[in-house]
Amino acid sequence: MEYNASGEFEEEARNLLEDGSPEEALRAFEAGLIRFPGDSGLELGRGMALLDLGRPAEARETFRAIIRKHPEFGDALQGLAESCLALGEKKEAIAAVRRACGPQEED
């Protein structure tokens, strides 16, 4: 299927992730990133898929890259915290959680 917008890639890949197919989801997120480089939603999904695949070091770097561009992106901060916890990096995880729970998050 040919997608014309990054959101279409993201929706399909998230469905795959929710259906328990992280490898397929990762391929879909990465295909989207080839077509729409730098898309934060696709990058976030890639990090989530990497976490589900048990690849926290790669996920951590993905989330760090998103946060460099968008310092207050709560979902990326949460992903960073999860990946850091998986790697035993509690100090960085706690810092990410504190930032994710800052005033920008109202929900």
PDB file of N, CA, C and O in Angstrom, residues 57-88:
ATOM      1  N   ALA A  57      18.877   0.128  24.386  1.00  0.00           N
ATOM      2  CA  ALA A  57      19.957   1.081  24.098  1.00  0.00           C
ATOM      3  C   ALA A  57      19.653   1.865  22.818  1.00  0.00           C
ATOM      4  O   ALA A  57      19.838   3.085  22.764  1.00  0.00           O
ATOM      5  N   GLU A  58      19.161   1.174  21.791  1.00  0.00           N
ATOM      6  CA  GLU A  58      18.793   1.861  20.552  1.00  0.00           C
ATOM      7  C   GLU A  58      17.586   2.763  20.775  1.00  0.00           C
ATOM      8  O   GLU A  58      17.526   3.874  20.247  1.00  0.00           O
ATOM      9  N   ALA A  59      16.627   2.271  21.564  1.00  0.00           N
ATOM     10  CA  ALA A  59      15.446   3.074  21.877  1.00  0.00           C
ATOM     11  C   ALA A  59      15.853   4.348  22.612  1.00  0.00           C
ATOM     12  O   ALA A  59      15.372   5.438  22.287  1.00  0.00           O
ATOM     13  N   ARG A  60      16.743   4.209  23.585  1.00  0.00           N
ATOM     14  CA  ARG A  60      17.202   5.370  24.358  1.00  0.00           C
ATOM     15  C   ARG A  60      17.773   6.432  23.431  1.00  0.00           C
ATOM     16  O   ARG A  60      17.464   7.617  23.559  1.00  0.00           O
ATOM     17  N   GLU A  61      18.594   6.035  22.483  1.00  0.00           N
ATOM     18  CA  GLU A  61      19.204   7.007  21.571  1.00  0.00           C
ATOM     19  C   GLU A  61      18.156   7.657  20.673  1.00  0.00           C
ATOM     20  O   GLU A  61      18.251   8.841  20.356  1.00  0.00           O
ATOM     21  N   THR A  62      17.151   6.894  20.286  1.00  0.00           N
ATOM     22  CA  THR A  62      16.059   7.445  19.487  1.00  0.00           C
ATOM     23  C   THR A  62      15.313   8.503  20.278  1.00  0.00           C
ATOM     24  O   THR A  62      15.045   9.606  19.782  1.00  0.00           O
ATOM     25  N   PHE A  63      14.977   8.186  21.546  1.00  0.00           N
ATOM     26  CA  PHE A  63      14.260   9.150  22.384  1.00  0.00           C
ATOM     27  C   PHE A  63      15.123  10.375  22.686  1.00  0.00           C
ATOM     28  O   PHE A  63      14.625  11.501  22.679  1.00  0.00           O
ATOM     29  N   ARG A  64      16.403  10.182  22.905  1.00  0.00           N
ATOM     30  CA  ARG A  64      17.292  11.321  23.141  1.00  0.00           C
ATOM     31  C   ARG A  64      17.304  12.260  21.942  1.00  0.00           C
ATOM     32  O   ARG A  64      17.319  13.486  22.094  1.00  0.00           O
ATOM     33  N   ALA A  65      17.321  11.677  20.741  1.00  0.00           N
ATOM     34  CA  ALA A  65      17.339  12.502  19.521  1.00  0.00           C
ATOM     35  C   ALA A  65      16.056  13.320  19.399  1.00  0.00           C
ATOM     36  O   ALA A  65      16.096  14.500  19.022  1.00  0.00           O
ATOM     37  N   ILE A  66      14.931  12.722  19.732  1.00  0.00           N
ATOM     38  CA  ILE A  66      13.661  13.451  19.686  1.00  0.00           C
ATOM     39  C   ILE A  66      13.689  14.601  20.687  1.00  0.00           C
ATOM     40  O   ILE A  66      13.288  15.730  20.383  1.00  0.00           O
ATOM     41  N   ILE A  67      14.162  14.311  21.888  1.00  0.00           N
ATOM     42  CA  ILE A  67      14.172  15.312  22.959  1.00  0.00           C
ATOM     43  C   ILE A  67      15.120  16.470  22.636  1.00  0.00           C
ATOM     44  O   ILE A  67      14.867  17.611  23.015  1.00  0.00           O
ATOM     45  N   ARG A  68      16.201  16.190  21.911  1.00  0.00           N
ATOM     46  CA  ARG A  68      17.084  17.286  21.501  1.00  0.00           C
ATOM     47  C   ARG A  68      16.325  18.285  20.626  1.00  0.00           C
ATOM     48  O   ARG A  68      16.540  19.479  20.703  1.00  0.00           O
ATOM     49  N   LYS A  69      15.420  17.779  19.793  1.00  0.00           N
ATOM     50  CA  LYS A  69      14.634  18.658  18.920  1.00  0.00           C
ATOM     51  C   LYS A  69      13.416  19.243  19.623  1.00  0.00           C
ATOM     52  O   LYS A  69      13.008  20.357  19.338  1.00  0.00           O
ATOM     53  N   HIS A  70      12.830  18.456  20.520  1.00  0.00           N
ATOM     54  CA  HIS A  70      11.589  18.839  21.213  1.00  0.00           C
ATOM     55  C   HIS A  70      11.755  18.543  22.704  1.00  0.00           C
ATOM     56  O   HIS A  70      11.293  17.505  23.189  1.00  0.00           O
ATOM     57  N   PRO A  71      12.407  19.431  23.453  1.00  0.00           N
ATOM     58  CA  PRO A  71      12.767  19.161  24.850  1.00  0.00           C
ATOM     59  C   PRO A  71      11.607  18.836  25.785  1.00  0.00           C
ATOM     60  O   PRO A  71      11.813  18.176  26.803  1.00  0.00           O
ATOM     61  N   GLU A  72      10.410  19.248  25.461  1.00  0.00           N
ATOM     62  CA  GLU A  72       9.277  19.022  26.355  1.00  0.00           C
ATOM     63  C   GLU A  72       8.305  17.975  25.824  1.00  0.00           C
ATOM     64  O   GLU A  72       7.163  17.912  26.271  1.00  0.00           O
ATOM     65  N   PHE A  73       8.730  17.134  24.912  1.00  0.00           N
ATOM     66  CA  PHE A  73       7.874  16.104  24.312  1.00  0.00           C
ATOM     67  C   PHE A  73       7.678  14.996  25.349  1.00  0.00           C
ATOM     68  O   PHE A  73       8.519  14.136  25.549  1.00  0.00           O
ATOM     69  N   GLY A  74       6.528  15.040  26.027  1.00  0.00           N
ATOM     70  CA  GLY A  74       6.262  14.139  27.149  1.00  0.00           C
ATOM     71  C   GLY A  74       6.358  12.666  26.810  1.00  0.00           C
ATOM     72  O   GLY A  74       6.909  11.877  27.587  1.00  0.00           O
ATOM     73  N   ASP A  75       5.830  12.254  25.661  1.00  0.00           N
ATOM     74  CA  ASP A  75       5.893  10.838  25.298  1.00  0.00           C
ATOM     75  C   ASP A  75       7.330  10.375  25.066  1.00  0.00           C
ATOM     76  O   ASP A  75       7.701   9.249  25.410  1.00  0.00           O
ATOM     77  N   ALA A  76       8.148  11.241  24.477  1.00  0.00           N
ATOM     78  CA  ALA A  76       9.552  10.901  24.268  1.00  0.00           C
ATOM     79  C   ALA A  76      10.295  10.825  25.601  1.00  0.00           C
ATOM     80  O   ALA A  76      11.151   9.960  25.803  1.00  0.00           O
ATOM     81  N   LEU A  77       9.953  11.724  26.517  1.00  0.00           N
ATOM     82  CA  LEU A  77      10.565  11.682  27.854  1.00  0.00           C
ATOM     83  C   LEU A  77      10.175  10.401  28.586  1.00  0.00           C
ATOM     84  O   LEU A  77      10.999   9.779  29.257  1.00  0.00           O
ATOM     85  N   GLN A  78       8.923   9.995  28.437  1.00  0.00           N
ATOM     86  CA  GLN A  78       8.483   8.738  29.042  1.00  0.00           C
ATOM     87  C   GLN A  78       9.235   7.559  28.429  1.00  0.00           C
ATOM     88  O   GLN A  78       9.683   6.659  29.138  1.00  0.00           O
ATOM     89  N   GLY A  79       9.388   7.562  27.120  1.00  0.00           N
ATOM     90  CA  GLY A  79      10.143   6.495  26.460  1.00  0.00           C
ATOM     91  C   GLY A  79      11.589   6.468  26.908  1.00  0.00           C
ATOM     92  O   GLY A  79      12.172   5.403  27.104  1.00  0.00           O
ATOM     93  N   LEU A  80      12.165   7.658  27.078  1.00  0.00           N
ATOM     94  CA  LEU A  80      13.537   7.738  27.581  1.00  0.00           C
ATOM     95  C   LEU A  80      13.629   7.127  28.969  1.00  0.00           C
ATOM     96  O   LEU A  80      14.539   6.348  29.258  1.00  0.00           O
ATOM     97  N   ALA A  81      12.665   7.457  29.823  1.00  0.00           N
ATOM     98  CA  ALA A  81      12.661   6.904  31.178  1.00  0.00           C
ATOM     99  C   ALA A  81      12.567   5.383  31.138  1.00  0.00           C
ATOM    100  O   ALA A  81      13.311   4.681  31.838  1.00  0.00           O
ATOM    101  N   GLU A  82      11.673   4.851  30.319  1.00  0.00           N
ATOM    102  CA  GLU A  82      11.510   3.395  30.227  1.00  0.00           C
ATOM    103  C   GLU A  82      12.771   2.718  29.718  1.00  0.00           C
ATOM    104  O   GLU A  82      13.188   1.679  30.239  1.00  0.00           O
ATOM    105  N   SER A  83      13.383   3.299  28.702  1.00  0.00           N
ATOM    106  CA  SER A  83      14.590   2.678  28.152  1.00  0.00           C
ATOM    107  C   SER A  83      15.748   2.763  29.146  1.00  0.00           C
ATOM    108  O   SER A  83      16.522   1.815  29.283  1.00  0.00           O
ATOM    109  N   CYS A  84      15.845   3.882  29.856  1.00  0.00           N
ATOM    110  CA  CYS A  84      16.907   4.013  30.855  1.00  0.00           C
ATOM    111  C   CYS A  84      16.708   3.021  32.001  1.00  0.00           C
ATOM    112  O   CYS A  84      17.676   2.428  32.484  1.00  0.00           O
ATOM    113  N   LEU A  85      15.468   2.841  32.428  1.00  0.00           N
ATOM    114  CA  LEU A  85      15.205   1.855  33.480  1.00  0.00           C
ATOM    115  C   LEU A  85      15.601   0.455  33.019  1.00  0.00           C
ATOM    116  O   LEU A  85      16.185  -0.310  33.786  1.00  0.00           O
ATOM    117  N   ALA A  86      15.287   0.131  31.773  1.00  0.00           N
ATOM    118  CA  ALA A  86      15.645  -1.182  31.236  1.00  0.00           C
ATOM    119  C   ALA A  86      17.158  -1.384  31.204  1.00  0.00           C
ATOM    120  O   ALA A  86      17.644  -2.516  31.296  1.00  0.00           O
ATOM    121  N   LEU A  87      17.892  -0.278  31.112  1.00  0.00           N
ATOM    122  CA  LEU A  87      19.358  -0.346  31.070  1.00  0.00           C
ATOM    123  C   LEU A  87      19.983  -0.146  32.450  1.00  0.00           C
ATOM    124  O   LEU A  87      21.203  -0.133  32.578  1.00  0.00           O
ATOM    125  N   GLY A  88      19.150   0.021  33.478  1.00  0.00           N
ATOM    126  CA  GLY A  88      19.663   0.217  34.831  1.00  0.00           C
ATOM    127  C   GLY A  88      20.178   1.616  35.098  1.00  0.00           C
ATOM    128  O   GLY A  88      20.900   1.839  36.071  1.00  0.00           O
TER     129      GLY A  88
END
